[in-house]
JSON list of C-alpha atoms and ligand atoms in Angstrom, two decimals:
[
{"chain": "A", "resi": 1, "resn": "MET", "atom": "CA", "xyz": [-26.75, -41.09, 40.25]},
{"chain": "A", "resi": 2, "resn": "THR", "atom": "CA", "xyz": [-30.21, -39.53, 40.39]},
{"chain": "A", "resi": 3, "resn": "GLU", "atom": "CA", "xyz": [-31.92, -38.77, 37.14]},
{"chain": "A", "resi": 4, "resn": "LYS", "atom": "CA", "xyz": [-31.37, -35.04, 37.63]},
{"chain": "A", "resi": 5, "resn": "LYS", "atom": "CA", "xyz": [-27.69, -35.50, 38.37]},
{"chain": "A", "resi": 6, "resn": "LEU", "atom": "CA", "xyz": [-27.32, -37.74, 35.37]},
{"chain": "A", "resi": 7, "resn": "ALA", "atom": "CA", "xyz": [-29.01, -35.14, 33.18]},
{"chain": "A", "resi": 8, "resn": "ASP", "atom": "CA", "xyz": [-26.76, -32.38, 34.57]},
{"chain": "A", "resi": 9, "resn": "TRP", "atom": "CA", "xyz": [-23.67, -34.47, 33.97]},
{"chain": "A", "resi": 10, "resn": "TRP", "atom": "CA", "xyz": [-24.75, -35.23, 30.41]},
{"chain": "A", "resi": 11, "resn": "ASN", "atom": "CA", "xyz": [-25.50, -31.59, 29.63]},
{"chain": "A", "resi": 12, "resn": "GLU", "atom": "CA", "xyz": [-22.28, -30.30, 31.14]},
{"chain": "A", "resi": 13, "resn": "SER", "atom": "CA", "xyz": [-20.07, -32.80, 29.40]},
{"chain": "A", "resi": 14, "resn": "HIS", "atom": "CA", "xyz": [-21.79, -32.39, 26.04]},
{"chain": "A", "resi": 15, "resn": "ALA", "atom": "CA", "xyz": [-22.34, -28.63, 26.02]},
{"chain": "A", "resi": 16, "resn": "SER", "atom": "CA", "xyz": [-20.89, -27.05, 22.94]},
{"chain": "A", "resi": 17, "resn": "LEU", "atom": "CA", "xyz": [-18.48, -24.16, 23.25]},
{"chain": "A", "resi": 18, "resn": "TYR", "atom": "CA", "xyz": [-21.40, -21.96, 22.16]},
{"chain": "A", "resi": 19, "resn": "GLU", "atom": "CA", "xyz": [-23.54, -23.15, 25.06]},
{"chain": "A", "resi": 20, "resn": "LYS", "atom": "CA", "xyz": [-20.68, -22.80, 27.55]},
{"chain": "A", "resi": 21, "resn": "LEU", "atom": "CA", "xyz": [-20.18, -19.21, 26.46]},
{"chain": "A", "resi": 22, "resn": "GLY", "atom": "CA", "xyz": [-23.85, -18.41, 26.99]},
{"chain": "A", "resi": 23, "resn": "GLY", "atom": "CA", "xyz": [-25.37, -18.94, 23.54]},
{"chain": "A", "resi": 24, "resn": "GLU", "atom": "CA", "xyz": [-27.10, -16.17, 21.64]},
{"chain": "A", "resi": 25, "resn": "ALA", "atom": "CA", "xyz": [-27.01, -13.75, 24.60]},
{"chain": "A", "resi": 26, "resn": "ALA", "atom": "CA", "xyz": [-23.22, -14.01, 24.69]},
{"chain": "A", "resi": 27, "resn": "VAL", "atom": "CA", "xyz": [-23.00, -13.42, 20.95]},
{"chain": "A", "resi": 28, "resn": "ASN", "atom": "CA", "xyz": [-25.20, -10.33, 21.25]},
{"chain": "A", "resi": 29, "resn": "ALA", "atom": "CA", "xyz": [-23.03, -8.97, 24.06]},
{"chain": "A", "resi": 30, "resn": "ALA", "atom": "CA", "xyz": [-19.89, -9.56, 22.03]},
{"chain": "A", "resi": 31, "resn": "VAL", "atom": "CA", "xyz": [-21.17, -8.04, 18.76]},
{"chain": "A", "resi": 32, "resn": "ASP", "atom": "CA", "xyz": [-21.03, -4.39, 19.84]},
{"chain": "A", "resi": 33, "resn": "ILE", "atom": "CA", "xyz": [-17.61, -4.65, 21.44]},
{"chain": "A", "resi": 34, "resn": "PHE", "atom": "CA", "xyz": [-16.12, -6.57, 18.52]},
{"chain": "A", "resi": 35, "resn": "TYR", "atom": "CA", "xyz": [-17.68, -4.30, 15.92]},
{"chain": "A", "resi": 36, "resn": "ARG", "atom": "CA", "xyz": [-16.34, -1.17, 17.60]},
{"chain": "A", "resi": 37, "resn": "LYS", "atom": "CA", "xyz": [-12.84, -2.60, 17.72]},
{"chain": "A", "resi": 38, "resn": "VAL", "atom": "CA", "xyz": [-12.88, -3.61, 14.07]},
{"chain": "A", "resi": 39, "resn": "LEU", "atom": "CA", "xyz": [-14.20, -0.25, 12.83]},
{"chain": "A", "resi": 40, "resn": "ALA", "atom": "CA", "xyz": [-11.71, 1.67, 14.97]},
{"chain": "A", "resi": 41, "resn": "ASP", "atom": "CA", "xyz": [-8.74, -0.27, 13.56]},
{"chain": "A", "resi": 42, "resn": "PRO", "atom": "CA", "xyz": [-7.01, 1.58, 10.71]},
{"chain": "A", "resi": 43, "resn": "ARG", "atom": "CA", "xyz": [-5.35, -1.66, 9.61]},
{"chain": "A", "resi": 44, "resn": "ILE", "atom": "CA", "xyz": [-8.66, -3.17, 8.51]},
{"chain": "A", "resi": 45, "resn": "ASN", "atom": "CA", "xyz": [-11.56, -0.70, 8.60]},
{"chain": "A", "resi": 46, "resn": "ARG", "atom": "CA", "xyz": [-11.27, 0.14, 4.90]},
{"chain": "A", "resi": 47, "resn": "PHE", "atom": "CA", "xyz": [-12.64, -3.33, 4.09]},
{"chain": "A", "resi": 48, "resn": "PHE", "atom": "CA", "xyz": [-15.86, -2.40, 5.86]},
{"chain": "A", "resi": 49, "resn": "GLU", "atom": "CA", "xyz": [-16.42, 0.88, 4.06]},
{"chain": "A", "resi": 50, "resn": "GLY", "atom": "CA", "xyz": [-19.69, 1.02, 2.20]},
{"chain": "A", "resi": 51, "resn": "VAL", "atom": "CA", "xyz": [-21.06, -2.14, 3.83]},
{"chain": "A", "resi": 52, "resn": "ASP", "atom": "CA", "xyz": [-24.50, -1.19, 5.15]},
{"chain": "A", "resi": 53, "resn": "MET", "atom": "CA", "xyz": [-25.08, -1.31, 8.91]},
{"chain": "A", "resi": 54, "resn": "GLU", "atom": "CA", "xyz": [-27.90, -3.82, 8.91]},
{"chain": "A", "resi": 55, "resn": "LYS", "atom": "CA", "xyz": [-26.01, -6.26, 6.76]},
{"chain": "A", "resi": 56, "resn": "GLN", "atom": "CA", "xyz": [-22.96, -5.63, 8.88]},
{"chain": "A", "resi": 57, "resn": "ALA", "atom": "CA", "xyz": [-24.69, -6.41, 12.18]},
{"chain": "A", "resi": 58, "resn": "ALA", "atom": "CA", "xyz": [-25.98, -9.69, 10.75]},
{"chain": "A", "resi": 59, "resn": "LYS", "atom": "CA", "xyz": [-22.50, -10.45, 9.45]},
{"chain": "A", "resi": 60, "resn": "GLN", "atom": "CA", "xyz": [-20.86, -9.78, 12.82]},
{"chain": "A", "resi": 61, "resn": "LYS", "atom": "CA", "xyz": [-23.41, -12.01, 14.47]},
{"chain": "A", "resi": 62, "resn": "ALA", "atom": "CA", "xyz": [-22.80, -14.77, 11.94]},
{"chain": "A", "resi": 63, "resn": "PHE", "atom": "CA", "xyz": [-19.05, -14.38, 12.42]},
{"chain": "A", "resi": 64, "resn": "LEU", "atom": "CA", "xyz": [-19.23, -14.64, 16.21]},
{"chain": "A", "resi": 65, "resn": "THR", "atom": "CA", "xyz": [-21.76, -17.48, 16.21]},
{"chain": "A", "resi": 66, "resn": "MET", "atom": "CA", "xyz": [-19.37, -19.36, 13.99]},
{"chain": "A", "resi": 67, "resn": "ALA", "atom": "CA", "xyz": [-16.32, -18.57, 16.14]},
{"chain": "A", "resi": 68, "resn": "PHE", "atom": "CA", "xyz": [-18.24, -19.59, 19.26]},
{"chain": "A", "resi": 69, "resn": "GLY", "atom": "CA", "xyz": [-19.02, -22.97, 17.73]},
{"chain": "A", "resi": 70, "resn": "GLY", "atom": "CA", "xyz": [-22.73, -22.27, 17.46]},
{"chain": "A", "resi": 71, "resn": "PRO", "atom": "CA", "xyz": [-25.30, -23.21, 14.84]},
{"chain": "A", "resi": 72, "resn": "HIS", "atom": "CA", "xyz": [-24.44, -21.58, 11.52]},
{"chain": "A", "resi": 73, "resn": "ASN", "atom": "CA", "xyz": [-25.06, -22.27, 7.89]},
{"chain": "A", "resi": 74, "resn": "TYR", "atom": "CA", "xyz": [-21.76, -21.20, 6.42]},
{"chain": "A", "resi": 75, "resn": "THR", "atom": "CA", "xyz": [-19.38, -23.50, 4.60]},
{"chain": "A", "resi": 76, "resn": "GLY", "atom": "CA", "xyz": [-15.84, -23.04, 3.37]},
{"chain": "A", "resi": 77, "resn": "MET", "atom": "CA", "xyz": [-17.26, -22.26, -0.05]},
{"chain": "A", "resi": 78, "resn": "ASP", "atom": "CA", "xyz": [-19.44, -19.48, 1.42]},
{"chain": "A", "resi": 79, "resn": "MET", "atom": "CA", "xyz": [-16.41, -18.08, 3.25]},
{"chain": "A", "resi": 80, "resn": "ARG", "atom": "CA", "xyz": [-14.50, -18.05, -0.04]},
{"chain": "A", "resi": 81, "resn": "ARG", "atom": "CA", "xyz": [-17.33, -16.36, -1.92]},
{"chain": "A", "resi": 82, "resn": "GLY", "atom": "CA", "xyz": [-18.09, -13.95, 0.94]},
{"chain": "A", "resi": 83, "resn": "HIS", "atom": "CA", "xyz": [-14.53, -12.61, 0.99]},
{"chain": "A", "resi": 84, "resn": "ALA", "atom": "CA", "xyz": [-13.40, -13.00, -2.62]},
{"chain": "A", "resi": 85, "resn": "HIS", "atom": "CA", "xyz": [-13.98, -9.31, -3.41]},
{"chain": "A", "resi": 86, "resn": "LEU", "atom": "CA", "xyz": [-11.90, -8.40, -0.34]},
{"chain": "A", "resi": 87, "resn": "VAL", "atom": "CA", "xyz": [-9.04, -10.66, -1.43]},
{"chain": "A", "resi": 88, "resn": "LYS", "atom": "CA", "xyz": [-9.06, -8.69, -4.70]},
{"chain": "A", "resi": 89, "resn": "GLN", "atom": "CA", "xyz": [-8.69, -5.55, -2.58]},
{"chain": "A", "resi": 90, "resn": "GLY", "atom": "CA", "xyz": [-5.61, -7.02, -0.88]},
{"chain": "A", "resi": 91, "resn": "LEU", "atom": "CA", "xyz": [-7.03, -8.94, 2.10]},
{"chain": "A", "resi": 92, "resn": "ASN", "atom": "CA", "xyz": [-4.16, -11.00, 3.54]},
{"chain": "A", "resi": 93, "resn": "ASP", "atom": "CA", "xyz": [-2.80, -12.75, 6.65]},
{"chain": "A", "resi": 94, "resn": "SER", "atom": "CA", "xyz": [-2.02, -9.48, 8.43]},
{"chain": "A", "resi": 95, "resn": "HIS", "atom": "CA", "xyz": [-5.70, -8.44, 8.22]},
{"chain": "A", "resi": 96, "resn": "PHE", "atom": "CA", "xyz": [-6.83, -11.87, 9.32]},
{"chain": "A", "resi": 97, "resn": "ASP", "atom": "CA", "xyz": [-4.44, -11.64, 12.31]},
{"chain": "A", "resi": 98, "resn": "ALA", "atom": "CA", "xyz": [-5.94, -8.25, 13.24]},
{"chain": "A", "resi": 99, "resn": "VAL", "atom": "CA", "xyz": [-9.45, -9.73, 13.28]},
{"chain": "A", "resi": 100, "resn": "MET", "atom": "CA", "xyz": [-8.22, -12.64, 15.42]},
{"chain": "A", "resi": 101, "resn": "GLU", "atom": "CA", "xyz": [-6.71, -10.11, 17.83]},
{"chain": "A", "resi": 102, "resn": "HIS", "atom": "CA", "xyz": [-10.06, -8.29, 18.19]},
{"chain": "A", "resi": 103, "resn": "LEU", "atom": "CA", "xyz": [-11.89, -11.57, 18.69]},
{"chain": "A", "resi": 104, "resn": "GLY", "atom": "CA", "xyz": [-9.58, -12.53, 21.57]},
{"chain": "A", "resi": 105, "resn": "ALA", "atom": "CA", "xyz": [-9.66, -9.05, 23.14]},
{"chain": "A", "resi": 106, "resn": "THR", "atom": "CA", "xyz": [-13.47, -8.96, 22.95]},
{"chain": "A", "resi": 107, "resn": "MET", "atom": "CA", "xyz": [-13.77, -12.28, 24.76]},
{"chain": "A", "resi": 108, "resn": "LYS", "atom": "CA", "xyz": [-11.22, -11.19, 27.38]},
{"chain": "A", "resi": 109, "resn": "GLU", "atom": "CA", "xyz": [-13.27, -8.05, 28.02]},
{"chain": "A", "resi": 110, "resn": "LEU", "atom": "CA", "xyz": [-16.29, -10.28, 28.62]},
{"chain": "A", "resi": 111, "resn": "ASN", "atom": "CA", "xyz": [-14.26, -12.36, 31.11]},
{"chain": "A", "resi": 112, "resn": "VAL", "atom": "CA", "xyz": [-14.42, -15.52, 29.05]},
{"chain": "A", "resi": 113, "resn": "PRO", "atom": "CA", "xyz": [-11.98, -18.11, 30.47]},
{"chain": "A", "resi": 114, "resn": "ASP", "atom": "CA", "xyz": [-8.72, -18.46, 28.50]},
{"chain": "A", "resi": 115, "resn": "GLU", "atom": "CA", "xyz": [-9.45, -22.07, 27.63]},
{"chain": "A", "resi": 116, "resn": "LEU", "atom": "CA", "xyz": [-12.69, -21.13, 25.89]},
{"chain": "A", "resi": 117, "resn": "ILE", "atom": "CA", "xyz": [-11.03, -18.18, 24.15]},
{"chain": "A", "resi": 118, "resn": "ALA", "atom": "CA", "xyz": [-8.47, -20.63, 22.77]},
{"chain": "A", "resi": 119, "resn": "GLN", "atom": "CA", "xyz": [-11.24, -22.92, 21.50]},
{"chain": "A", "resi": 120, "resn": "ALA", "atom": "CA", "xyz": [-13.02, -20.04, 19.75]},
{"chain": "A", "resi": 121, "resn": "ALA", "atom": "CA", "xyz": [-9.72, -18.86, 18.24]},
{"chain": "A", "resi": 122, "resn": "ALA", "atom": "CA", "xyz": [-9.08, -22.34, 16.87]},
{"chain": "A", "resi": 123, "resn": "ILE", "atom": "CA", "xyz": [-12.48, -22.37, 15.15]},
{"chain": "A", "resi": 124, "resn": "ALA", "atom": "CA", "xyz": [-11.91, -18.92, 13.61]},
{"chain": "A", "resi": 125, "resn": "GLU", "atom": "CA", "xyz": [-8.38, -19.93, 12.62]},
{"chain": "A", "resi": 126, "resn": "SER", "atom": "CA", "xyz": [-9.72, -22.97, 10.75]},
{"chain": "A", "resi": 127, "resn": "THR", "atom": "CA", "xyz": [-11.38, -20.63, 8.22]},
{"chain": "A", "resi": 128, "resn": "ARG", "atom": "CA", "xyz": [-8.18, -18.73, 7.34]},
{"chain": "A", "resi": 129, "resn": "ASN", "atom": "CA", "xyz": [-7.42, -20.37, 3.99]},
{"chain": "A", "resi": 130, "resn": "ASP", "atom": "CA", "xyz": [-11.03, -20.14, 2.85]},
{"chain": "A", "resi": 131, "resn": "VAL", "atom": "CA", "xyz": [-11.36, -16.49, 3.86]},
{"chain": "A", "resi": 132, "resn": "LEU", "atom": "CA", "xyz": [-8.07, -15.68, 2.12]},
{"chain": "A", "resi": 133, "resn": "GLY", "atom": "CA", "xyz": [-9.05, -17.68, -0.97]},
{"chain": "A", "resi": 134, "resn": "ARG", "atom": "CA", "xyz": [-6.24, -20.22, -1.10]},
{"chain": "B", "resi": 201, "resn": "HEM", "atom": "C1", "xyz": [-12.02, -15.33, 11.22]},
{"chain": "B", "resi": 201, "resn": "HEM", "atom": "C2", "xyz": [-12.39, -15.45, 9.97]},
{"chain": "B", "resi": 201, "resn": "HEM", "atom": "C3", "xyz": [-13.65, -14.83, 9.39]},
{"chain": "B", "resi": 201, "resn": "HEM", "atom": "C4", "xyz": [-14.92, -15.32, 9.45]},
{"chain": "B", "resi": 201, "resn": "HEM", "atom": "C5", "xyz": [-15.40, -16.60, 10.18]},
{"chain": "B", "resi": 201, "resn": "HEM", "atom": "C6", "xyz": [-15.76, -14.38, 8.74]},
{"chain": "B", "resi": 201, "resn": "HEM", "atom": "C7", "xyz": [-17.13, -14.51, 8.59]},
{"chain": "B", "resi": 201, "resn": "HEM", "atom": "C8", "xyz": [-17.89, -13.76, 7.73]},
{"chain": "B", "resi": 201, "resn": "HEM", "atom": "C9", "xyz": [-19.25, -14.02, 7.38]},
{"chain": "B", "resi": 201, "resn": "HEM", "atom": "C10", "xyz": [-20.10, -15.18, 7.96]},
{"chain": "B", "resi": 201, "resn": "HEM", "atom": "C11", "xyz": [-19.64, -13.09, 6.49]},
{"chain": "B", "resi": 201, "resn": "HEM", "atom": "C12", "xyz": [-21.00, -12.97, 5.81]},
{"chain": "B", "resi": 201, "resn": "HEM", "atom": "C13", "xyz": [-20.87, -13.62, 4.46]},
{"chain": "B", "resi": 201, "resn": "HEM", "atom": "C14", "xyz": [-22.15, -13.52, 3.71]},
{"chain": "B", "resi": 201, "resn": "HEM", "atom": "O1", "xyz": [-22.39, -12.47, 3.09]},
{"chain": "B", "resi": 201, "resn": "HEM", "atom": "O2", "xyz": [-22.91, -14.48, 3.73]},
{"chain": "B", "resi": 201, "resn": "HEM", "atom": "C15", "xyz": [-18.51, -12.22, 6.26]},
{"chain": "B", "resi": 201, "resn": "HEM", "atom": "C16", "xyz": [-18.51, -11.09, 5.45]},
{"chain": "B", "resi": 201, "resn": "HEM", "atom": "C17", "xyz": [-17.54, -10.09, 5.51]},
{"chain": "B", "resi": 201, "resn": "HEM", "atom": "N1", "xyz": [-16.31, -10.21, 6.09]},
{"chain": "B", "resi": 201, "resn": "HEM", "atom": "FE1", "xyz": [-15.65, -11.78, 7.14]},
{"chain": "B", "resi": 201, "resn": "HEM", "atom": "N2", "xyz": [-15.00, -13.34, 8.29]},
{"chain": "B", "resi": 201, "resn": "HEM", "atom": "C18", "xyz": [-13.71, -13.57, 8.65]},
{"chain": "B", "resi": 201, "resn": "HEM", "atom": "C19", "xyz": [-12.62, -12.76, 8.39]},
{"chain": "B", "resi": 201, "resn": "HEM", "atom": "C20", "xyz": [-12.69, -11.50, 7.85]},
{"chain": "B", "resi": 201, "resn": "HEM", "atom": "C21", "xyz": [-11.59, -10.57, 7.73]},
{"chain": "B", "resi": 201, "resn": "HEM", "atom": "C22", "xyz": [-10.15, -10.88, 8.15]},
{"chain": "B", "resi": 201, "resn": "HEM", "atom": "C23", "xyz": [-12.10, -9.41, 7.18]},
{"chain": "B", "resi": 201, "resn": "HEM", "atom": "C24", "xyz": [-11.43, -8.11, 6.88]},
{"chain": "B", "resi": 201, "resn": "HEM", "atom": "C25", "xyz": [-10.47, -7.60, 7.59]},
{"chain": "B", "resi": 201, "resn": "HEM", "atom": "C26", "xyz": [-13.51, -9.64, 6.94]},
{"chain": "B", "resi": 201, "resn": "HEM", "atom": "C27", "xyz": [-14.38, -8.73, 6.38]},
{"chain": "B", "resi": 201, "resn": "HEM", "atom": "C28", "xyz": [-15.65, -9.00, 5.96]},
{"chain": "B", "resi": 201, "resn": "HEM", "atom": "C29", "xyz": [-16.52, -8.05, 5.27]},
{"chain": "B", "resi": 201, "resn": "HEM", "atom": "C30", "xyz": [-16.18, -6.60, 4.92]},
{"chain": "B", "resi": 201, "resn": "HEM", "atom": "C31", "xyz": [-17.70, -8.74, 4.98]},
{"chain": "B", "resi": 201, "resn": "HEM", "atom": "C32", "xyz": [-18.95, -8.16, 4.30]},
{"chain": "B", "resi": 201, "resn": "HEM", "atom": "C33", "xyz": [-18.78, -8.26, 2.84]},
{"chain": "B", "resi": 201, "resn": "HEM", "atom": "C34", "xyz": [-19.93, -7.58, 2.15]},
{"chain": "B", "resi": 201, "resn": "HEM", "atom": "O3", "xyz": [-21.07, -7.77, 2.57]},
{"chain": "B", "resi": 201, "resn": "HEM", "atom": "O4", "xyz": [-19.65, -6.85, 1.20]},
{"chain": "B", "resi": 201, "resn": "HEM", "atom": "N3", "xyz": [-13.83, -10.91, 7.35]},
{"chain": "B", "resi": 201, "resn": "HEM", "atom": "N4", "xyz": [-17.46, -12.65, 7.03]}
]
């Protein structure tokens, strides 16, 4: 193998899900679509009432970066703290499922391959108990 081929092979086989999806550009493309879906959904939009737009955009970006397996600084404890007030307002599995639905639909709209959608869903799913405070 030439050096270039070796480097390509290494990068392809070690690319994170985040890199495969297109990194920060992919997250930025997904934010608008995802955000619109969430805010248009009467099952869950009440949780986002009174959250200011700037904070919200940063939150959506953090959410998607996390789901895409990218660099993030959140831990289970942060997920617990970040959603504890929502759990008090009744946040439960049905709301979590709705968010998962929008995540999958957003990625489908962006023509992400099913296999990568499944990987992102698995990452998001792994936060369920922390988000729901149990
Ligand atoms: C897939 C699981 C989820 C992940 C990975 C996630 C991720 C995050 C992150 C990173 C933040 C920012 C926390 C911070 O302030 O540092 C956040 C906040 C928030 N999340 Fe989630 N989230 C998830 C599920 C949900 C669900 C199911 C809802 C409601 C239906 C929700 C509603 C919110 C709201 C409203 C905030 C902003 C809270 C505030 O600033 O007052 N999240 N989430």
